[in-house]
């Protein structure tokens, strides 16, 4: 079976099919009725026009596109007016007037439909463009009239009655309107194209029908039926056009630039054809020229002359604008400091601006006629010749091309100036190059300065860390044996900044850099790593001892004599670390190892050279891991406090407790000597000490509330003393716990009194003003104890366990201990002996008159619960 094609109502073909069916039925009905051709054409035209009007007005009501709706309304109104004119024409034709009212209605309808097609196209037309379209339409109309005159109209004119011109006027007006509408619609948007083309179809068929009707009326005959049926068919297509549009609102152009150029040539082509046809007619005819035809031909010539004049005027104006732009461009280039010149592809200079004398010192006449290649650096010349030759190869291309040229140009003083030039070809349509050249000497100097500052230190002038790291990667990648990295840190440099200021500190760093540069080999790299650290890369060498020797020279260069800063001598030492490159070792690992070795030298007291060993890195990793665990322990409350009693040696009564921190990492006990150092280095000792202070004050305050007169001793760290708001923290802890300030004793070691002495004594004095007692721990192990006993009002000294351990066994230690006890009594201080572990030590201390003591023999450190038991025992004994 053959498949059947079904057209659904929503299919775009449905409106067209329906319109065709209705139109065919209407035409068949008109023909079946019979009668003269004008009446038949009028019936068909009115039917089709009214159908189109209804379709257009309905689509305008339903459309959401305002432009489409407006165009449809204009087309619908034109169809209604046209149908009225066609409908009354059979009646009006009986009148004696040459042009009837019906003809005017047809013309008005045609104009309205032209306006609708233009509106639907969506093209916004300026007044100048509209005038051009009208002029082109007139040329097309006049040319077609002249061609038609030669082909057929002259015979009609010869045989017709008067009124030839008026009879053809409606047809010519319709033709003019049609020719004016076509370019606007074709250049419009894609969405308005169907409606616009359908409107043009109605206008074109109306023009044909009017022409045929006019010719028939002039010959007193009847127009052919086919000419009368064209307009109804076009109206049926117009009725279907709005319903067959799939996408309204598509703003893409309906045609490209090529079509627009072709449309612009159509009027001229028609005029040319009409001229040829008319000339051929006049050459073979002896008839007297008709006035109207002459007038039309003369008007065409006049319009063409006017258009030629307008084009010539526009051309002159454009040439003036081009010349003005060229002059302004040259003036702008000259004012900006660029040198502008014209040359051919062989480099011969044809013209050059005045700026060449200001920029390079040459007079223009010295350059013109010569070759630009004579002024370009020989190393840059080959590349520039290749670039200019490549621009000249494609001679057929008329489009301008440009290339950027960077080279060095010799100035009149003989110096080579870095320049940047832009060469543009086909300037002004000539086969020459326009070159604008700029002297970038200042920019190049600034760029070099930026590069230098990027990779060099501004204080010492040495390469900086970025340069050193990059250089290390390059050298290590070369796999040359004997490579080593040396790191050097100035010991005690922080105190220099604090005492004489950062400006003087920078001066000292500059002096240190000059000393270090003097002992480093030329083939090695010396850089400032940052702060008071320097780095040396031993790039070549065989024996490892060579790098160690360089490190020793660096150490001596720093330590051999004091630095002169701010009218004073500053003696410094250095800590130096050395690391050797190994096979397949990354540059980052080499630098890290040298830094670890330097840190090891600093931990051992400074003024020494340490060579990296594997265990150093392992120790550093362990310290990092320990620091991370410490931070986690603070968050998870893994710390606990134990209290070691301090007793009165005469009565064995507990007078105070010393708070000691303990760390249980899970079920593992971590000794204090393993984590207090890393806590001090990382700064975690500050929050840890604050937590100990608050907890211990709270516990001791609770014991004192139970009628037990007991004090609290706490050790202070250097970081804790220098921490911001340290004194406020102590005051707040006392206030929150209710512990009297006199019950709190804070202990410092002698080394803390020596380092940063002014700030330490200031902070301790503020604590003393609160009523807090102060004690010097490990007394006797420092070298400035007696001096600071005079400056700082302390209440207690604690004898170091190293003295107590020798009591009864070492006469010297016994004598020193006796001296410390006597000194404390003479100064009115409480003397506490630490580390009492044997009975004979206790007896000796009682004999010497030492007032208080602590140690394993007296009482071991215990938790708060153990202190509670001890408290109850002491209270019962007292009762």
Short mmCIF file of C-alpha atoms in Angstrom, two decimals, residues 136 140 182-183 186-187 255-270:
data_model
loop_
_atom_site.label_atom_id
_atom_site.label_comp_id
_atom_site.label_asym_id
_atom_site.label_seq_id
_atom_site.Cartn_x
_atom_site.Cartn_y
_atom_site.Cartn_z
CA UNK A 136 17.20 54.24 -6.43
CA UNK A 140 14.56 51.66 -11.39
CA UNK A 182 12.46 45.60 -1.94
CA UNK A 183 15.92 46.72 -0.56
CA UNK A 186 15.88 42.17 1.84
CA UNK A 187 18.22 43.94 4.26
CA UNK A 255 21.02 38.85 3.76
CA UNK A 256 24.74 39.35 3.85
CA UNK A 257 26.98 42.18 2.57
CA UNK A 258 27.22 40.56 -0.88
CA UNK A 259 23.46 40.79 -1.41
CA UNK A 260 23.46 44.40 -0.22
CA UNK A 261 26.20 45.29 -2.72
CA UNK A 262 24.28 43.52 -5.49
CA UNK A 263 21.10 45.47 -4.69
CA UNK A 264 23.05 48.72 -4.86
CA UNK A 265 24.11 47.85 -8.42
CA UNK A 266 20.60 46.98 -9.65
CA UNK A 267 19.48 50.62 -10.33
CA UNK A 268 22.68 51.35 -12.25
CA UNK A 269 22.32 48.11 -14.23
CA UNK A 270 18.72 48.92 -15.18
#
